[in-house]
Amino acid sequence: REAARTQKQALRENLLAKAEARGRRLKIAEDLEAYIGKSAGDNLALLRRAQPFDYWLHLRDHPGSHAILRRTRGRIVSDDEFRKAGIWVVEQSLGKRAHELKGERFDLLIVECRYVRPIKGDKLGRVHYTNDRVLNLKL
């Protein structure tokens, strides 16, 4: 019981403040929040400060924002919650073009943060990941 309370308290701690990054936040449920940095450096800082069991979200084959879906340990995230976060990621990644691409389909990569590693010596923001799951979204 005590461990569950401290996990919820850690979730309430704003990941942006913890990573000293600028960005945006979307509250999906009481114990589920998504974060996107304003730059590649901010996204990397968020990834480094995320818990291993948090989710990393990104659009396949599209440059753009990475998102961290922060959850309490052991919480199962439904497809609807992933979809809501994914559509937000699409809108944030595409910006003003999102309105023009209404009705298009996108593949959302979903990976636990423990399986995402920044590529050393490569451009800022590029990562290597394993154990991914793909969710097809319609904007």
PDB file of N, CA and C in Angstrom, residues 12-73:
ATOM      1  N   ARG A  12       2.682  12.174 -10.020  1.00  0.00           N
ATOM      2  CA  ARG A  12       2.193  13.547  -9.914  1.00  0.00           C
ATOM      3  C   ARG A  12       3.322  14.557 -10.105  1.00  0.00           C
ATOM      4  N   GLU A  13       4.542  14.138  -9.756  1.00  0.00           N
ATOM      5  CA  GLU A  13       5.693  14.989  -9.970  1.00  0.00           C
ATOM      6  C   GLU A  13       5.791  15.260 -11.464  1.00  0.00           C
ATOM      7  N   ASN A  14       5.800  16.459 -11.841  1.00  0.00           N
ATOM      8  CA  ASN A  14       5.808  16.813 -13.253  1.00  0.00           C
ATOM      9  C   ASN A  14       7.128  16.387 -13.890  1.00  0.00           C
ATOM     10  N   LEU A  15       7.057  15.553 -14.912  1.00  0.00           N
ATOM     11  CA  LEU A  15       8.253  15.054 -15.592  1.00  0.00           C
ATOM     12  C   LEU A  15       9.028  16.183 -16.255  1.00  0.00           C
ATOM     13  N   LEU A  16       8.333  17.197 -16.755  1.00  0.00           N
ATOM     14  CA  LEU A  16       9.013  18.331 -17.376  1.00  0.00           C
ATOM     15  C   LEU A  16       9.920  19.043 -16.375  1.00  0.00           C
ATOM     16  N   ALA A  17       9.421  19.252 -15.169  1.00  0.00           N
ATOM     17  CA  ALA A  17      10.220  19.909 -14.139  1.00  0.00           C
ATOM     18  C   ALA A  17      11.378  19.014 -13.702  1.00  0.00           C
ATOM     19  N   LYS A  18      11.105  17.727 -13.577  1.00  0.00           N
ATOM     20  CA  LYS A  18      12.121  16.768 -13.154  1.00  0.00           C
ATOM     21  C   LYS A  18      13.262  16.706 -14.170  1.00  0.00           C
ATOM     22  N   ALA A  19      12.935  16.771 -15.465  1.00  0.00           N
ATOM     23  CA  ALA A  19      13.940  16.701 -16.527  1.00  0.00           C
ATOM     24  C   ALA A  19      14.512  18.072 -16.862  1.00  0.00           C
ATOM     25  N   GLU A  20      13.997  19.114 -16.224  1.00  0.00           N
ATOM     26  CA  GLU A  20      14.400  20.495 -16.514  1.00  0.00           C
ATOM     27  C   GLU A  20      14.272  20.777 -18.007  1.00  0.00           C
ATOM     28  N   ALA A  21      13.126  20.382 -18.560  1.00  0.00           N
ATOM     29  CA  ALA A  21      12.877  20.524 -19.992  1.00  0.00           C
ATOM     30  C   ALA A  21      11.633  21.384 -20.219  1.00  0.00           C
ATOM     31  N   ARG A  22      11.580  21.974 -21.414  1.00  0.00           N
ATOM     32  CA  ARG A  22      10.382  22.715 -21.815  1.00  0.00           C
ATOM     33  C   ARG A  22       9.545  21.784 -22.676  1.00  0.00           C
ATOM     34  N   GLY A  23       8.229  21.918 -22.594  1.00  0.00           N
ATOM     35  CA  GLY A  23       7.388  21.065 -23.412  1.00  0.00           C
ATOM     36  C   GLY A  23       5.924  21.184 -23.067  1.00  0.00           C
ATOM     37  N   ARG A  24       5.167  20.201 -23.492  1.00  0.00           N
ATOM     38  CA  ARG A  24       3.722  20.180 -23.275  1.00  0.00           C
ATOM     39  C   ARG A  24       3.319  18.909 -22.551  1.00  0.00           C
ATOM     40  N   ARG A  25       2.141  18.966 -21.940  1.00  0.00           N
ATOM     41  CA  ARG A  25       1.656  17.839 -21.149  1.00  0.00           C
ATOM     42  C   ARG A  25       0.182  17.615 -21.454  1.00  0.00           C
ATOM     43  N   LEU A  26      -0.218  16.344 -21.544  1.00  0.00           N
ATOM     44  CA  LEU A  26      -1.613  15.985 -21.755  1.00  0.00           C
ATOM     45  C   LEU A  26      -2.022  14.990 -20.684  1.00  0.00           C
ATOM     46  N   LYS A  27      -3.044  15.352 -19.934  1.00  0.00           N
ATOM     47  CA  LYS A  27      -3.551  14.437 -18.910  1.00  0.00           C
ATOM     48  C   LYS A  27      -4.613  13.553 -19.556  1.00  0.00           C
ATOM     49  N   ILE A  28      -4.374  12.244 -19.569  1.00  0.00           N
ATOM     50  CA  ILE A  28      -5.280  11.298 -20.208  1.00  0.00           C
ATOM     51  C   ILE A  28      -6.216  10.680 -19.183  1.00  0.00           C
ATOM     52  N   ALA A  29      -5.686  10.350 -18.030  1.00  0.00           N
ATOM     53  CA  ALA A  29      -6.475   9.804 -16.920  1.00  0.00           C
ATOM     54  C   ALA A  29      -5.826  10.285 -15.628  1.00  0.00           C
ATOM     55  N   GLU A  30      -6.429   9.942 -14.503  1.00  0.00           N
ATOM     56  CA  GLU A  30      -5.909  10.380 -13.211  1.00  0.00           C
ATOM     57  C   GLU A  30      -4.454   9.947 -13.008  1.00  0.00           C
ATOM     58  N   ASP A  31      -4.126   8.747 -13.473  1.00  0.00           N
ATOM     59  CA  ASP A  31      -2.776   8.211 -13.275  1.00  0.00           C
ATOM     60  C   ASP A  31      -2.041   7.983 -14.595  1.00  0.00           C
ATOM     61  N   LEU A  32      -2.349   8.814 -15.598  1.00  0.00           N
ATOM     62  CA  LEU A  32      -1.753   8.645 -16.920  1.00  0.00           C
ATOM     63  C   LEU A  32      -1.572  10.013 -17.586  1.00  0.00           C
ATOM     64  N   GLU A  33      -0.319  10.382 -17.869  1.00  0.00           N
ATOM     65  CA  GLU A  33      -0.025  11.664 -18.503  1.00  0.00           C
ATOM     66  C   GLU A  33       0.979  11.467 -19.619  1.00  0.00           C
ATOM     67  N   ALA A  34       0.858  12.268 -20.679  1.00  0.00           N
ATOM     68  CA  ALA A  34       1.795  12.231 -21.797  1.00  0.00           C
ATOM     69  C   ALA A  34       2.573  13.541 -21.818  1.00  0.00           C
ATOM     70  N   TYR A  35       3.864  13.444 -22.161  1.00  0.00           N
ATOM     71  CA  TYR A  35       4.747  14.605 -22.209  1.00  0.00           C
ATOM     72  C   TYR A  35       5.465  14.647 -23.543  1.00  0.00           C
ATOM     73  N   ILE A  36       5.599  15.840 -24.109  1.00  0.00           N
ATOM     74  CA  ILE A  36       6.371  16.055 -25.332  1.00  0.00           C
ATOM     75  C   ILE A  36       7.269  17.264 -25.101  1.00  0.00           C
ATOM     76  N   GLY A  37       8.541  17.124 -25.452  1.00  0.00           N
ATOM     77  CA  GLY A  37       9.475  18.233 -25.328  1.00  0.00           C
ATOM     78  C   GLY A  37       9.352  19.188 -26.507  1.00  0.00           C
ATOM     79  N   LYS A  38       9.851  20.417 -26.331  1.00  0.00           N
ATOM     80  CA  LYS A  38       9.795  21.410 -27.404  1.00  0.00           C
ATOM     81  C   LYS A  38      10.933  21.259 -28.401  1.00  0.00           C
ATOM     82  N   SER A  39      11.966  20.499 -28.035  1.00  0.00           N
ATOM     83  CA  SER A  39      13.107  20.316 -28.933  1.00  0.00           C
ATOM     84  C   SER A  39      13.628  18.889 -28.774  1.00  0.00           C
ATOM     85  N   ALA A  40      14.564  18.517 -29.643  1.00  0.00           N
ATOM     86  CA  ALA A  40      15.164  17.184 -29.549  1.00  0.00           C
ATOM     87  C   ALA A  40      15.887  17.016 -28.218  1.00  0.00           C
ATOM     88  N   GLY A  41      16.538  18.067 -27.749  1.00  0.00           N
ATOM     89  CA  GLY A  41      17.223  18.016 -26.452  1.00  0.00           C
ATOM     90  C   GLY A  41      16.250  17.803 -25.308  1.00  0.00           C
ATOM     91  N   ASP A  42      15.103  18.493 -25.372  1.00  0.00           N
ATOM     92  CA  ASP A  42      14.078  18.324 -24.337  1.00  0.00           C
ATOM     93  C   ASP A  42      13.509  16.905 -24.361  1.00  0.00           C
ATOM     94  N   ASN A  43      13.285  16.377 -25.582  1.00  0.00           N
ATOM     95  CA  ASN A  43      12.766  15.005 -25.689  1.00  0.00           C
ATOM     96  C   ASN A  43      13.747  13.996 -25.100  1.00  0.00           C
ATOM     97  N   LEU A  44      15.031  14.204 -25.338  1.00  0.00           N
ATOM     98  CA  LEU A  44      16.049  13.313 -24.805  1.00  0.00           C
ATOM     99  C   LEU A  44      16.108  13.401 -23.278  1.00  0.00           C
ATOM    100  N   ALA A  45      15.983  14.614 -22.752  1.00  0.00           N
ATOM    101  CA  ALA A  45      15.973  14.795 -21.293  1.00  0.00           C
ATOM    102  C   ALA A  45      14.765  14.088 -20.676  1.00  0.00           C
ATOM    103  N   LEU A  46      13.602  14.174 -21.333  1.00  0.00           N
ATOM    104  CA  LEU A  46      12.408  13.486 -20.828  1.00  0.00           C
ATOM    105  C   LEU A  46      12.623  11.975 -20.842  1.00  0.00           C
ATOM    106  N   LEU A  47      13.202  11.457 -21.913  1.00  0.00           N
ATOM    107  CA  LEU A  47      13.458  10.019 -22.005  1.00  0.00           C
ATOM    108  C   LEU A  47      14.402   9.557 -20.898  1.00  0.00           C
ATOM    109  N   ARG A  48      15.429  10.330 -20.636  1.00  0.00           N
ATOM    110  CA  ARG A  48      16.405   9.946 -19.605  1.00  0.00           C
ATOM    111  C   ARG A  48      15.814   9.970 -18.201  1.00  0.00           C
ATOM    112  N   ARG A  49      14.822  10.819 -17.958  1.00  0.00           N
ATOM    113  CA  ARG A  49      14.220  10.927 -16.617  1.00  0.00           C
ATOM    114  C   ARG A  49      12.988  10.054 -16.452  1.00  0.00           C
ATOM    115  N   ALA A  50      12.548   9.409 -17.524  1.00  0.00           N
ATOM    116  CA  ALA A  50      11.352   8.554 -17.453  1.00  0.00           C
ATOM    117  C   ALA A  50      11.666   7.262 -16.703  1.00  0.00           C
ATOM    118  N   GLN A  51      10.633   6.676 -16.134  1.00  0.00           N
ATOM    119  CA  GLN A  51      10.773   5.377 -15.464  1.00  0.00           C
ATOM    120  C   GLN A  51      10.902   4.293 -16.530  1.00  0.00           C
ATOM    121  N   PRO A  52      11.558   3.169 -16.227  1.00  0.00           N
ATOM    122  CA  PRO A  52      11.701   2.097 -17.223  1.00  0.00           C
ATOM    123  C   PRO A  52      10.371   1.536 -17.719  1.00  0.00           C
ATOM    124  N   PHE A  53       9.335   1.606 -16.884  1.00  0.00           N
ATOM    125  CA  PHE A  53       8.028   1.049 -17.260  1.00  0.00           C
ATOM    126  C   PHE A  53       7.119   2.068 -17.946  1.00  0.00           C
ATOM    127  N   ASP A  54       7.557   3.323 -18.092  1.00  0.00           N
ATOM    128  CA  ASP A  54       6.798   4.311 -18.865  1.00  0.00           C
ATOM    129  C   ASP A  54       6.888   3.941 -20.339  1.00  0.00           C
ATOM    130  N   TYR A  55       6.012   4.504 -21.148  1.00  0.00           N
ATOM    131  CA  TYR A  55       6.013   4.214 -22.583  1.00  0.00           C
ATOM    132  C   TYR A  55       6.591   5.381 -23.374  1.00  0.00           C
ATOM    133  N   TRP A  56       7.326   5.040 -24.418  1.00  0.00           N
ATOM    134  CA  TRP A  56       7.854   5.994 -25.387  1.00  0.00           C
ATOM    135  C   TRP A  56       6.993   5.865 -26.633  1.00  0.00           C
ATOM    136  N   LEU A  57       6.478   6.978 -27.141  1.00  0.00           N
ATOM    137  CA  LEU A  57       5.602   6.979 -28.308  1.00  0.00           C
ATOM    138  C   LEU A  57       6.230   7.822 -29.418  1.00  0.00           C
ATOM    139  N   HIS A  58       6.116   7.328 -30.658  1.00  0.00           N
ATOM    140  CA  HIS A  58       6.662   8.065 -31.799  1.00  0.00           C
ATOM    141  C   HIS A  58       5.961   7.591 -33.063  1.00  0.00           C
ATOM    142  N   LEU A  59       5.859   8.459 -34.053  1.00  0.00           N
ATOM    143  CA  LEU A  59       5.263   8.085 -35.333  1.00  0.00           C
ATOM    144  C   LEU A  59       6.291   7.368 -36.188  1.00  0.00           C
ATOM    145  N   ARG A  60       5.918   6.214 -36.730  1.00  0.00           N
ATOM    146  CA  ARG A  60       6.824   5.468 -37.595  1.00  0.00           C
ATOM    147  C   ARG A  60       6.986   6.209 -38.924  1.00  0.00           C
ATOM    148  N   ASP A  61       8.230   6.292 -39.378  1.00  0.00           N
ATOM    149  CA  ASP A  61       8.583   6.890 -40.675  1.00  0.00           C
ATOM    150  C   ASP A  61       8.221   8.369 -40.799  1.00  0.00           C
ATOM    151  N   HIS A  62       8.095   9.074 -39.679  1.00  0.00           N
ATOM    152  CA  HIS A  62       7.829  10.518 -39.706  1.00  0.00           C
ATOM    153  C   HIS A  62       8.778  11.202 -38.727  1.00  0.00           C
ATOM    154  N   PRO A  63       9.448  12.250 -39.165  1.00  0.00           N
ATOM    155  CA  PRO A  63      10.229  13.004 -38.189  1.00  0.00           C
ATOM    156  C   PRO A  63       9.261  13.749 -37.279  1.00  0.00           C
ATOM    157  N   GLY A  64       9.658  13.943 -36.064  1.00  0.00           N
ATOM    158  CA  GLY A  64       8.783  14.689 -35.158  1.00  0.00           C
ATOM    159  C   GLY A  64       9.023  14.320 -33.715  1.00  0.00           C
ATOM    160  N   SER A  65       8.081  14.702 -32.914  1.00  0.00           N
ATOM    161  CA  SER A  65       8.212  14.588 -31.472  1.00  0.00           C
ATOM    162  C   SER A  65       8.172  13.148 -30.982  1.00  0.00           C
ATOM    163  N   HIS A  66       8.939  12.921 -29.932  1.00  0.00           N
ATOM    164  CA  HIS A  66       8.802  11.699 -29.147  1.00  0.00           C
ATOM    165  C   HIS A  66       7.903  12.085 -27.983  1.00  0.00           C
ATOM    166  N   ALA A  67       7.133  11.158 -27.489  1.00  0.00           N
ATOM    167  CA  ALA A  67       6.315  11.436 -26.310  1.00  0.00           C
ATOM    168  C   ALA A  67       6.611  10.374 -25.260  1.00  0.00           C
ATOM    169  N   ILE A  68       6.491  10.760 -24.013  1.00  0.00           N
ATOM    170  CA  ILE A  68       6.611   9.821 -22.903  1.00  0.00           C
ATOM    171  C   ILE A  68       5.240   9.715 -22.266  1.00  0.00           C
ATOM    172  N   LEU A  69       4.724   8.500 -22.187  1.00  0.00           N
ATOM    173  CA  LEU A  69       3.443   8.238 -21.530  1.00  0.00           C
ATOM    174  C   LEU A  69       3.760   7.721 -20.141  1.00  0.00           C
ATOM    175  N   ARG A  70       3.556   8.575 -19.166  1.00  0.00           N
ATOM    176  CA  ARG A  70       3.921   8.276 -17.779  1.00  0.00           C
ATOM    177  C   ARG A  70       2.759   7.566 -17.099  1.00  0.00           C
ATOM    178  N   ARG A  71       3.062   6.450 -16.448  1.00  0.00           N
ATOM    179  CA  ARG A  71       2.029   5.658 -15.773  1.00  0.00           C
ATOM    180  C   ARG A  71       2.573   5.128 -14.458  1.00  0.00           C
ATOM    181  N   THR A  72       1.688   4.630 -13.621  1.00  0.00           N
ATOM    182  CA  THR A  72       2.135   3.963 -12.404  1.00  0.00           C
ATOM    183  C   THR A  72       2.517   2.532 -12.764  1.00  0.00           C
ATOM    184  N   ARG A  73       3.433   1.966 -12.016  1.00  0.00           N
ATOM    185  CA  ARG A  73       3.913   0.611 -12.300  1.00  0.00           C
ATOM    186  C   ARG A  73       2.755  -0.385 -12.246  1.00  0.00           C
TER     187      ARG A  73
END
